[in-house]
Every structure is written in C-alpha cells, then in structure tokens.
PDB file of C-alpha atoms and ligand atoms in Angstrom:
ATOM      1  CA  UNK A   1     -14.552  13.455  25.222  1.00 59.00           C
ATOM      2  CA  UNK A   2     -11.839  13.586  27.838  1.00 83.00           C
ATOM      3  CA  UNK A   3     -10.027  16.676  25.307  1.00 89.00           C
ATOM      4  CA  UNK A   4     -12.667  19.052  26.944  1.00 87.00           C
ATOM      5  CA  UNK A   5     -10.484  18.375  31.056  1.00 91.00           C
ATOM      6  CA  UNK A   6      -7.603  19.263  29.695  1.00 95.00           C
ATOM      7  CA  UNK A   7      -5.864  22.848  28.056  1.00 95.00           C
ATOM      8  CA  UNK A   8      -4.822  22.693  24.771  1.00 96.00           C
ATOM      9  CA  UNK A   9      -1.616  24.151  24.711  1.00 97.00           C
ATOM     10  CA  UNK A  10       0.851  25.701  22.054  1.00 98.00           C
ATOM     11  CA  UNK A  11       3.720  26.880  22.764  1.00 98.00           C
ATOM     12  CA  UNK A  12       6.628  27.977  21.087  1.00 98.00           C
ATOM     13  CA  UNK A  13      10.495  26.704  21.253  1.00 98.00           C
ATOM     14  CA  UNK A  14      12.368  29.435  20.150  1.00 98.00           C
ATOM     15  CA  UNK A  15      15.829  27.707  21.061  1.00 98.00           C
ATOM     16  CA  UNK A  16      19.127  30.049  20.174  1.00 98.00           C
ATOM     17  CA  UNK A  17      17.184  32.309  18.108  1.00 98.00           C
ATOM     18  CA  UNK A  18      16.147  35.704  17.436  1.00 98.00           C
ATOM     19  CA  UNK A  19      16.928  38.792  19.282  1.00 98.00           C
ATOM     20  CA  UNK A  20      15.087  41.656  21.874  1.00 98.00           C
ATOM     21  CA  UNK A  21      15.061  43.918  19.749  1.00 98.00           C
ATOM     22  CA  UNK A  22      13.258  42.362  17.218  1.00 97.00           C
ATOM     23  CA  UNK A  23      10.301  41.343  18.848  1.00 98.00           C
ATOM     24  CA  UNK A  24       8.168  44.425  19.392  1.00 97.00           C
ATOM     25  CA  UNK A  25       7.576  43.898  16.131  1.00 96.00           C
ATOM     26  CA  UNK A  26       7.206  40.198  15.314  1.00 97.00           C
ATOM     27  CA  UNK A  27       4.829  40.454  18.514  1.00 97.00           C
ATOM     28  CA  UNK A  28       2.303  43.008  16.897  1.00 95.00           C
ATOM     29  CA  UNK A  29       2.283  41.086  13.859  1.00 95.00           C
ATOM     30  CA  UNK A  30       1.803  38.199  15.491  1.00 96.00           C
ATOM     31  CA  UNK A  31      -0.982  39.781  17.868  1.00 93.00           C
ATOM     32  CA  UNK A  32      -2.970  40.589  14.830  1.00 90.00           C
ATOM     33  CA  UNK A  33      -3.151  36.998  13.366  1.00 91.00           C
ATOM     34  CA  UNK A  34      -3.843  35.231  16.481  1.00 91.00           C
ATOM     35  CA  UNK A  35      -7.066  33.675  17.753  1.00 87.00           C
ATOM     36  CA  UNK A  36      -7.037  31.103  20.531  1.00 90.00           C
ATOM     37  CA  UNK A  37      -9.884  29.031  21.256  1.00 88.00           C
ATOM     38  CA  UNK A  38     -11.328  28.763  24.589  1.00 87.00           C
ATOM     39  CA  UNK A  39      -9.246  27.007  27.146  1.00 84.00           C
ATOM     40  CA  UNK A  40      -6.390  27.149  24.809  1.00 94.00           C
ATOM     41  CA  UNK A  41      -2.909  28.470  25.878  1.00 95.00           C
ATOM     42  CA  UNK A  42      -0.268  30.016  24.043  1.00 97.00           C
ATOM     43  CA  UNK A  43       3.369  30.355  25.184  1.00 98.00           C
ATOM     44  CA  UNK A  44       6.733  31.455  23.726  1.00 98.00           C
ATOM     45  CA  UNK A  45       9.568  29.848  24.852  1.00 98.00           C
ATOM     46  CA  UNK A  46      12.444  32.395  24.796  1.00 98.00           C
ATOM     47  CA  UNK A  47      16.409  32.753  25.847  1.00 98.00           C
ATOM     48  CA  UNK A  48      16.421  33.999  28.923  1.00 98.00           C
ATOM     49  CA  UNK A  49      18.091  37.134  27.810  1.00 98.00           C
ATOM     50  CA  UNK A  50      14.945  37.897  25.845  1.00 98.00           C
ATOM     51  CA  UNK A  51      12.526  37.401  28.606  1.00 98.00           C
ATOM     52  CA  UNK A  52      11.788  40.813  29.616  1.00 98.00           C
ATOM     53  CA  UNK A  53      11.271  41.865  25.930  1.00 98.00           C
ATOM     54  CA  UNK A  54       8.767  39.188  25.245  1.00 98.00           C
ATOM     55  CA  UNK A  55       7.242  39.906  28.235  1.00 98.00           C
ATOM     56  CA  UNK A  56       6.709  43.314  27.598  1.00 97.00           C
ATOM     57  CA  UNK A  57       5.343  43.004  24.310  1.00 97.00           C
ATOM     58  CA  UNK A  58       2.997  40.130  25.058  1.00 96.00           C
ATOM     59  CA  UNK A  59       1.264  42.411  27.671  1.00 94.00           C
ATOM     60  CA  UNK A  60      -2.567  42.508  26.816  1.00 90.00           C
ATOM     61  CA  UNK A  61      -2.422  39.499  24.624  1.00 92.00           C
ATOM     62  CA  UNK A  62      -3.145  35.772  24.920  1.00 91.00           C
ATOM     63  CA  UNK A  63       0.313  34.918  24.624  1.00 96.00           C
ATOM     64  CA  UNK A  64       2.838  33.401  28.236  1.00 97.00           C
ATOM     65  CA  UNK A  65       6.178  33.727  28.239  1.00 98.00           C
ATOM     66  CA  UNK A  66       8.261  30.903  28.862  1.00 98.00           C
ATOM     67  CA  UNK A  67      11.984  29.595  29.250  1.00 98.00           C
ATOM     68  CA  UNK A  68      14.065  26.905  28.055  1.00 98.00           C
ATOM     69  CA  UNK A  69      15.808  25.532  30.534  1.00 98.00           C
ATOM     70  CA  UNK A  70      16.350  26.297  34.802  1.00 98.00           C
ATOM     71  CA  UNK A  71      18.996  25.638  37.355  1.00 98.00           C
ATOM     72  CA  UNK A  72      18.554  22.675  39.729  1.00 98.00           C
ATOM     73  CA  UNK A  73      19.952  24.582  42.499  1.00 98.00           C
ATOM     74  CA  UNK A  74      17.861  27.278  44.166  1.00 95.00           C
ATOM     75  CA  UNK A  75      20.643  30.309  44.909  1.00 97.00           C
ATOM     76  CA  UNK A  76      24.625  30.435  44.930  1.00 97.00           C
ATOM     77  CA  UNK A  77      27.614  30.020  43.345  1.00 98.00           C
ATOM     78  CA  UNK A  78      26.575  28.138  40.106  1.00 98.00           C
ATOM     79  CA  UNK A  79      28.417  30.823  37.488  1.00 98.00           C
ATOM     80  CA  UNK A  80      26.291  31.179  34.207  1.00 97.00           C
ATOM     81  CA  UNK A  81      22.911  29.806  36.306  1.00 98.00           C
ATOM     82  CA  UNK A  82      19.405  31.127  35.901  1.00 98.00           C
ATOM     83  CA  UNK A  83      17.176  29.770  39.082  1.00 98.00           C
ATOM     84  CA  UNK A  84      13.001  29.405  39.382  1.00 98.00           C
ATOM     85  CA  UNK A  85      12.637  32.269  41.657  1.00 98.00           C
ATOM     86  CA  UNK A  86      14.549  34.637  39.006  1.00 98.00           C
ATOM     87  CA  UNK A  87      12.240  33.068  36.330  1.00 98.00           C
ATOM     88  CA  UNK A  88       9.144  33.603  38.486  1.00 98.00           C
ATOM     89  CA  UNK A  89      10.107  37.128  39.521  1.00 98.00           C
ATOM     90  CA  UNK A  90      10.623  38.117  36.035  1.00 97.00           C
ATOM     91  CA  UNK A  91       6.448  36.938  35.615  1.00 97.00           C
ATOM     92  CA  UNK A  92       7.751  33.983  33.761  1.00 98.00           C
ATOM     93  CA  UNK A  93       4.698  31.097  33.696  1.00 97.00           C
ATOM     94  CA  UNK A  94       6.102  28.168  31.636  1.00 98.00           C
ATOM     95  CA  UNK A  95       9.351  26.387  31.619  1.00 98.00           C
ATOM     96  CA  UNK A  96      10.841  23.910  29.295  1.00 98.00           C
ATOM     97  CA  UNK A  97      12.957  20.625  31.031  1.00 98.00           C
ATOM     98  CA  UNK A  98      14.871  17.772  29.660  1.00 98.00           C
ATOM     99  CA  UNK A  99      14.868  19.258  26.286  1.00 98.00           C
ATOM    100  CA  UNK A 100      16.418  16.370  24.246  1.00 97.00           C
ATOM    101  CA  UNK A 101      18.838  18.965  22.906  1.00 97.00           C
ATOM    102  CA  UNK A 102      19.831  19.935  26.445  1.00 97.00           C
ATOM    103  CA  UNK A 103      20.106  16.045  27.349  1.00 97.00           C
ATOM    104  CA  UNK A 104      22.103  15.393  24.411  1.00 96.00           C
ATOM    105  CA  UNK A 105      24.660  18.108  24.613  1.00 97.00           C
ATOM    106  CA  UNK A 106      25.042  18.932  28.406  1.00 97.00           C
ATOM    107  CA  UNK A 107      24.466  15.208  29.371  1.00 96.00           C
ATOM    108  CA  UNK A 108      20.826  15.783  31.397  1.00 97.00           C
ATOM    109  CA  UNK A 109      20.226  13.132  33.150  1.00 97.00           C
ATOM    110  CA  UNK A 110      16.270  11.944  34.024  1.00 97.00           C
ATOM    111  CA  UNK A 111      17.568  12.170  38.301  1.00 97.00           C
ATOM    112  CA  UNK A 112      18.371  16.175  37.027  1.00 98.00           C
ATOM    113  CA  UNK A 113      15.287  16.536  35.381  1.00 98.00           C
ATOM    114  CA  UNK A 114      13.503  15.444  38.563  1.00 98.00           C
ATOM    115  CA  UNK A 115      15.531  18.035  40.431  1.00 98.00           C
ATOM    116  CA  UNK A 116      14.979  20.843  37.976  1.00 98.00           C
ATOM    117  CA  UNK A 117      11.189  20.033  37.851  1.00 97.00           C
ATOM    118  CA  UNK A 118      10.537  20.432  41.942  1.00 97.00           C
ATOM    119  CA  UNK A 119      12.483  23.631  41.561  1.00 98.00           C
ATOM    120  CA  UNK A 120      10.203  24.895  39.051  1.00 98.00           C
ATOM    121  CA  UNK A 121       7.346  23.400  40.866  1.00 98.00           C
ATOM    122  CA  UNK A 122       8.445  24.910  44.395  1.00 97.00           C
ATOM    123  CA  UNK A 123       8.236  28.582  42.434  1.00 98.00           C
ATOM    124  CA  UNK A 124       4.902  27.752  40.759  1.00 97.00           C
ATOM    125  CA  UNK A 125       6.019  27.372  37.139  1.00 98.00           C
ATOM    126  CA  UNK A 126       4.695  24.938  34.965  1.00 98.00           C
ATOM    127  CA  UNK A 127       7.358  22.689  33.801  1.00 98.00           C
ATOM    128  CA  UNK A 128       6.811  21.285  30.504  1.00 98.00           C
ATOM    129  CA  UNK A 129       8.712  17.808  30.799  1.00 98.00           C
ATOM    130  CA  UNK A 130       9.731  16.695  27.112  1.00 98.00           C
ATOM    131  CA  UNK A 131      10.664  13.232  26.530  1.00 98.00           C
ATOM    132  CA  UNK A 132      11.098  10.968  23.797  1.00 98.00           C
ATOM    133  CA  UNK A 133      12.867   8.383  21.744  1.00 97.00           C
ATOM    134  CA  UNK A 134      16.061   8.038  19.418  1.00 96.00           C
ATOM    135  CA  UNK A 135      15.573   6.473  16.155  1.00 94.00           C
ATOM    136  CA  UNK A 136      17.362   3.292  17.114  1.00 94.00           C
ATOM    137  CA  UNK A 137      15.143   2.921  20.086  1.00 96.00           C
ATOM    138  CA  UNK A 138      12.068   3.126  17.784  1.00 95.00           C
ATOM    139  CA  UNK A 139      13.139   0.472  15.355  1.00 93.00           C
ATOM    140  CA  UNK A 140      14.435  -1.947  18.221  1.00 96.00           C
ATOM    141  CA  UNK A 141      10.762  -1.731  19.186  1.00 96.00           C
ATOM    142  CA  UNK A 142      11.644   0.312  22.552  1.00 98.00           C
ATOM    143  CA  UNK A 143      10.056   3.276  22.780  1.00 98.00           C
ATOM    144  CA  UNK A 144       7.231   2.772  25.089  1.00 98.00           C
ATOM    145  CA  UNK A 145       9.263   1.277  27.677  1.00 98.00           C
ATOM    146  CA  UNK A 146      11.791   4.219  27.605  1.00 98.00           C
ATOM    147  CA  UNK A 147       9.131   6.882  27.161  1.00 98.00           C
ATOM    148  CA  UNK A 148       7.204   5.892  30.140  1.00 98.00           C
ATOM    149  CA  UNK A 149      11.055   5.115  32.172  1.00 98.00           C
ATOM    150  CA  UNK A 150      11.606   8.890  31.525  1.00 98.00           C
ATOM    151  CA  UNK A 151       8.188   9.547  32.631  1.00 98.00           C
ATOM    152  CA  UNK A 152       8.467   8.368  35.817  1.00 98.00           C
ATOM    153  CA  UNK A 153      12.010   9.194  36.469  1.00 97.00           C
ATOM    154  CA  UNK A 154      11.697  12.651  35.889  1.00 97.00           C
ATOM    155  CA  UNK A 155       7.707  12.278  38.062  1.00 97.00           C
ATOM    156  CA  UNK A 156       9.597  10.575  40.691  1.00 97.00           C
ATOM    157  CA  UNK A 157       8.094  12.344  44.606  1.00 97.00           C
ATOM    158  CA  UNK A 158       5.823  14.772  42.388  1.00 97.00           C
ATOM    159  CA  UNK A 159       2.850  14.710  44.257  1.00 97.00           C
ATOM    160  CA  UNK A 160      -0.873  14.404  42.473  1.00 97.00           C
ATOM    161  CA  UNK A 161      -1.527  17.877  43.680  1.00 96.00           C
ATOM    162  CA  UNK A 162       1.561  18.895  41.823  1.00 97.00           C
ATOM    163  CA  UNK A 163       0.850  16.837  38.959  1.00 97.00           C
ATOM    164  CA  UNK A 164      -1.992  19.023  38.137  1.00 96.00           C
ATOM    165  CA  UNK A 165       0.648  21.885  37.537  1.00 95.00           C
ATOM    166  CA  UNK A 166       2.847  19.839  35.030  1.00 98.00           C
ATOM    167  CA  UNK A 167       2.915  19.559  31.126  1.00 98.00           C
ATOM    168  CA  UNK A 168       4.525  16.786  29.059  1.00 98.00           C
ATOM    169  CA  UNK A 169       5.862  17.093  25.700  1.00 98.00           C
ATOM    170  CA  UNK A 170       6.234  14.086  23.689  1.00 98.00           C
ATOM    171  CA  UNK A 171       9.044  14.762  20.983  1.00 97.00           C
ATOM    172  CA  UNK A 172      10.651  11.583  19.405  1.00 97.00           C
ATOM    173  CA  UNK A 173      14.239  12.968  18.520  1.00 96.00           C
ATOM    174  CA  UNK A 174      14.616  11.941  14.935  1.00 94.00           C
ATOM    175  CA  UNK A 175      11.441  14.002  14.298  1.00 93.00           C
ATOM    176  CA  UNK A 176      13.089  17.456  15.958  1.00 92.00           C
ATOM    177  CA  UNK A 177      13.994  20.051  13.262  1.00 86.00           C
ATOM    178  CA  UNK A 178      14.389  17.218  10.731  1.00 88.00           C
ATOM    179  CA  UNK A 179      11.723  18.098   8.643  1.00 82.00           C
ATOM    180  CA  UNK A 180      10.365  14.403   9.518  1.00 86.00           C
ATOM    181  CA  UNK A 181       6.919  14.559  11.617  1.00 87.00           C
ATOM    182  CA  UNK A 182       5.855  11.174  13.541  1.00 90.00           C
ATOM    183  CA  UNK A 183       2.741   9.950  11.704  1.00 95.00           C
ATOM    184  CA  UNK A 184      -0.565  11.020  13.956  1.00 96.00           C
ATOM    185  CA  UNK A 185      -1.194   7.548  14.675  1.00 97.00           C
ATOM    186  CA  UNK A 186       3.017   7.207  16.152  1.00 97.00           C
ATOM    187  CA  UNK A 187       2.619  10.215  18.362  1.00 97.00           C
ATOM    188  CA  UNK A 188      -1.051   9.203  19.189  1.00 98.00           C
ATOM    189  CA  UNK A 189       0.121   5.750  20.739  1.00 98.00           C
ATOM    190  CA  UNK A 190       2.875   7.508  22.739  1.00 98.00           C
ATOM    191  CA  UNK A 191       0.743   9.987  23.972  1.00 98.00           C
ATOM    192  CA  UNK A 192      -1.735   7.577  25.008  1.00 98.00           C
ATOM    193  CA  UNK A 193       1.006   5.669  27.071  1.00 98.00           C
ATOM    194  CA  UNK A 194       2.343   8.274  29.065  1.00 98.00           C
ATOM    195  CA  UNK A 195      -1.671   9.172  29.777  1.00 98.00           C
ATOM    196  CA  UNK A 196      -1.721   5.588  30.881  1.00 98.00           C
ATOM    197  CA  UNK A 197       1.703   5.645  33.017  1.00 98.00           C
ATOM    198  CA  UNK A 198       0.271   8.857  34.597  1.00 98.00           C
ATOM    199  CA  UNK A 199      -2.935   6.888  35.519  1.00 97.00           C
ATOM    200  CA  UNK A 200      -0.934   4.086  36.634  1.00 98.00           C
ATOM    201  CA  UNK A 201       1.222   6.551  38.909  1.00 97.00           C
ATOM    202  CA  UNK A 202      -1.390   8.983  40.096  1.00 98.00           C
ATOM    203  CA  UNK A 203      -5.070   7.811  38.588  1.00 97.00           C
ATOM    204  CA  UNK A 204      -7.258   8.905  36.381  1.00 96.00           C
ATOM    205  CA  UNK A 205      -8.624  11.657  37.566  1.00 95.00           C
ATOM    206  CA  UNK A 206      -5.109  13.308  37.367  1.00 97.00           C
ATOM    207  CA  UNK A 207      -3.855  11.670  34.175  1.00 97.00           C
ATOM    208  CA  UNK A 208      -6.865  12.677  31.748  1.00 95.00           C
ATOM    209  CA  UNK A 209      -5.917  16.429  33.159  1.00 97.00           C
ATOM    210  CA  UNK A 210      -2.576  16.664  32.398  1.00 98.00           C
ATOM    211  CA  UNK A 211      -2.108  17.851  28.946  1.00 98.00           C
ATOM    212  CA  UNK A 212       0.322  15.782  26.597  1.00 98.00           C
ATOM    213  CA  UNK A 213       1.783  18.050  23.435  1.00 98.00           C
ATOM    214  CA  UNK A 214       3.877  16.496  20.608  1.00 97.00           C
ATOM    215  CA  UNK A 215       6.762  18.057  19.592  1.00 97.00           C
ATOM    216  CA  UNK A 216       8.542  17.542  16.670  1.00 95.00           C
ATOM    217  CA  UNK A 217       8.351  19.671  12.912  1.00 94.00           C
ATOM    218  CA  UNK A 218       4.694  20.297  13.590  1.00 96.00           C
ATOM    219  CA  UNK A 219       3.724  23.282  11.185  1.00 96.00           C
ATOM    220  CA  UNK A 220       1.157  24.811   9.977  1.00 96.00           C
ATOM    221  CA  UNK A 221       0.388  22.236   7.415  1.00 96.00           C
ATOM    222  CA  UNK A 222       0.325  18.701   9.818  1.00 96.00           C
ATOM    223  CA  UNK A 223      -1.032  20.363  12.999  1.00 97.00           C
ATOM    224  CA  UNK A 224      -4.424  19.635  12.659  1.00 97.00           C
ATOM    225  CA  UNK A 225      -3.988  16.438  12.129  1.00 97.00           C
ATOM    226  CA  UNK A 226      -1.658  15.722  14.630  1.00 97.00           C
ATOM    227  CA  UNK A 227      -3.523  17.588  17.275  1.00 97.00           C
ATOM    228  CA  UNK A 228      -6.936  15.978  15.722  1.00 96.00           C
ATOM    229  CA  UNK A 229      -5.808  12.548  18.092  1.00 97.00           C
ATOM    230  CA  UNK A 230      -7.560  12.180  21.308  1.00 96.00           C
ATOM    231  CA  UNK A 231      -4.423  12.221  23.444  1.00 97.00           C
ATOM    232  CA  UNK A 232      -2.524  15.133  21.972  1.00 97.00           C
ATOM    233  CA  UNK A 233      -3.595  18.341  23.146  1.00 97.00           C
ATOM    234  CA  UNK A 234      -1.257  20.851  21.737  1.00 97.00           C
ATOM    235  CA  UNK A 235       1.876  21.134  20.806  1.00 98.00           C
ATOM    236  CA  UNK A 236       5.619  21.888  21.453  1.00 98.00           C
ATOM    237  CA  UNK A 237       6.770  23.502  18.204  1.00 98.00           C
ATOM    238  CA  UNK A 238      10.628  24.912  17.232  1.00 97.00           C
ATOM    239  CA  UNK A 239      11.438  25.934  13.842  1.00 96.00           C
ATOM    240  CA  UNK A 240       8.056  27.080  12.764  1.00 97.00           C
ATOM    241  CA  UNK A 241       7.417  28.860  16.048  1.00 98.00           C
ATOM    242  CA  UNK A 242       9.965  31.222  14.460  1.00 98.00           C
ATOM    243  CA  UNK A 243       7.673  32.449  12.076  1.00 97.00           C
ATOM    244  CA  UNK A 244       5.348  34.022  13.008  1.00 96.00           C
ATOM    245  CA  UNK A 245       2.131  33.403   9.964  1.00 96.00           C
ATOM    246  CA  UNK A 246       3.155  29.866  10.954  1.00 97.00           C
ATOM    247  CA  UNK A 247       2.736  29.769  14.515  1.00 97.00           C
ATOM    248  CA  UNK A 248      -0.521  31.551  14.422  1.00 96.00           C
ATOM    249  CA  UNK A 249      -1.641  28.962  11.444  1.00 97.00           C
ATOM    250  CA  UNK A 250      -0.939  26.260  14.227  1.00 97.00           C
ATOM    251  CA  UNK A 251      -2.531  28.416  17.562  1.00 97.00           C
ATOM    252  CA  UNK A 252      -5.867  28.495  14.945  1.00 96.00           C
ATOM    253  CA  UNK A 253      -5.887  24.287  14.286  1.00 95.00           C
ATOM    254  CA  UNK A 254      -5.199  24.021  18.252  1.00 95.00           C
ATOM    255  CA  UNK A 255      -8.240  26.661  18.570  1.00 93.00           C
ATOM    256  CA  UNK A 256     -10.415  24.955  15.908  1.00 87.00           C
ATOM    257  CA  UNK A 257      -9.272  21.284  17.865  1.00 77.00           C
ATOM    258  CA  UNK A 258     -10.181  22.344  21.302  1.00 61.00           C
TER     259      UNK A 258
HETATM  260  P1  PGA B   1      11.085  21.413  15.733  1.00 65.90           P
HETATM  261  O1  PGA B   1      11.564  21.466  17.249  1.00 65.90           O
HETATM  262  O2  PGA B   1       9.651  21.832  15.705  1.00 65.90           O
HETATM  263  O3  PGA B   1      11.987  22.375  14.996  1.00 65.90           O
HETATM  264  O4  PGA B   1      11.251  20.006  15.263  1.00 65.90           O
HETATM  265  C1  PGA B   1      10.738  21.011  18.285  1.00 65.90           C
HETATM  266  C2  PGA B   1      11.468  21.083  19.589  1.00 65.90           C
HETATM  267  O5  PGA B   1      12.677  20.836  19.624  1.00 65.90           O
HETATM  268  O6  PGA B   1      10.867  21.410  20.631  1.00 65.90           O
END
C-alpha cells in the first residue's frame, strides 16, 4: 500500500489557547500516555509566545513543536511579525499556513500563502499548507475545483525537491470546531484529489510521498476511521488537541493506522 511512503502525521492546533506555564505539566501527562507508531510524527502547534516552553518540555519525547502562522517577509520593519529564521532558531520543525481562520479574518490570500510557504521552505521548516472548502462551495458541487485551485496556487515555483519537505492539510471549513466531521468517504475523495493534482504537478513519485492530513473535529472517537482511508495519513486536529487523554487517544489510532 502506498500508506507505508509516506509519515503519518498528527499534529496538534492549539490556536489562542493555553498558557507557558501550564505545560510542564500537561506535557508529562501527556508523555506518559503517548505511543507513536513507527514512522509516525507528532507535533504541537503552539502561539508563538509558548514556543520555548513547549519546546523545553517536549525534550526527550516523540513530540515537534510547531507554529501557527509566519511572516512573508524575511527581516525588517513589519511591527508585530514573527519570521522563518526566528522560528527555525528557536528549533521550531513544523509550521502551519493558510489556516482558514487566518484567511478568513486577516484576508490571506493563496499568492501570500505561496510567499509564506518559500519562506518557511528557504529556513527548512515544513509548512503544513491547509486548504479547504466553505459549505456553500460543497453544496454548489465545487469543492474539488477550488481545493486543487488552492493547491496549486499556494505550490506555485515549489520545486519537486521541495515538495518532498511540504505537508497538506485538508480541512473543509464547516467541519472546523463545529462539532461536524466530513464523513471518511468526503475527506477520502478530497484527499485523493489533491494526491492526484500533486501527481499532475510534480508526478507520482512525489505525490504518493507527500502526506495529506484532514483536519476538522477529528477526536478520539472518529480518528480511526477517518485516518483508516488510503489517502489520509494523519491528521490536523484543534479542539481536542487541547486535551490531552484525547490527543494521545488519536496519536494511538494514527500509530495503530500506520
Ligand atoms: P478542530 O480544528 O479540530 O477544532 O475542528 C481543526 C483546525 O482548525 O485545524
């Protein structure tokens, strides 16, 4: 099965939540619970502001630490800005881009997303690209065409070599922290599509590499089935990322998957 080219990855979208101080502790517990398959990778997703801590208390364990969100300009005077080089100095390994939240409410564009991907690319950070459809795009019967537009927007002069270093995360928006999960078979056609724009774009040899998540209320109770399809190999997971029984629940069904 193609599965066994590819990571399985999990990783964790904390968004604006929690705080430094209290993850020492939500860290050990979490440490205890956790058991990641082979091949599988586990990330945490953090404000930047709680970098350092996570960092810290993920030393010896399986667990990356990742961010949210990076500048699209390498160094200057861009007040409130957090650039790729500060990420990867910091040890950072994983960054999140063209969050739908981010696109919604500070007006991404896909031509930004491009821009912030090469940045995180140039530094050697693994940009996990999320796209995905609105609920009115679904039922006007768009979503493959606009998934696989964003695709190859945000792609656009990303070489094959640096393809190998990108992760996409496939997270239909009227399935993010509504409680309402896309049925396995949903997420396993869009998945499948952006593995075929990839092969389109760059072959097959790269496209059955890259790993494709699915974001969108996965929890402990529908990952395994969602991460059961042949084109979803992990997971980009908010809410129940925040707890930490849950995530591990979700790092064992990736494990038990991979
Ligand atoms: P959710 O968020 O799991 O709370 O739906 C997913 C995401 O926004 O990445």
């Amino acid at each position: 099965m193609d599965k066994k080219f590819r990571k399985t990855i999990i990783a964790g979208n904390w968004k604006m939540n929690m705080v430094a101080s209290a993850i020492p502790d939500w860290m050990d517990s979490l440490k205890d619970e956790l058991c990641p398959g082979e091949g599988e990778e586990v990330v945490l997703c953090v404000p930047f502001p709680l970098i350092p801590a996570m960092i810290g208390a993920a030393e010896g364990s399986a667990v990356r630490t990742g961010a949210q969100d990076v500048s699209a300009h390498d160094i200057g005077a861009f007040t409130g800005e957090v650039n790729a080089s500060m990420l990867h100095n910091l040890g950072v390994g994983y960054c999140i881009i063209g969050h739908s939240e981010r696109r919604a409410y500070h007006a991404e564009s896909d031509e930004l997303v491009n821009t912030k991907q090469k940045q995180l690319l140039s530094q050697g950070i693994t940009p996990i690209l999320c796209v995905g459809e609105s609920l009115e795009q679904r039922d006007a019967g768009e979503t493959l065409d606009f998934v696989a537009g964003q695709v190859r927007s945000a792609l656009a002069g990303i070489t094959a070599e640096q393809m190998k270093g990108v992760v996409i995360a496939y997270e239909p928006i009227w399935a993010i922290g509504t409680g309402r999960t896309a049925t396995a078979e949903q997420a396993q056609e869009v998945c499948a599509h952006i593995r075929s724009v990839l092969g389109d774009m760059y072959g097959a040899d790269i496209s059955r590499g890259v790993s494709v998540l699915y974001g969108g209320s996965m929890n402990a109770k529908n990952a395994a089935e969602l991460l059961s399809q042949p084109d979803i190999d992990g997971g980009l997971i908010g809410g129940a990322s925040l707890k930490w029984a849950d995530f591990a629940a979700i790092v064992k069904a990736g494990a038990e998957d991979g």
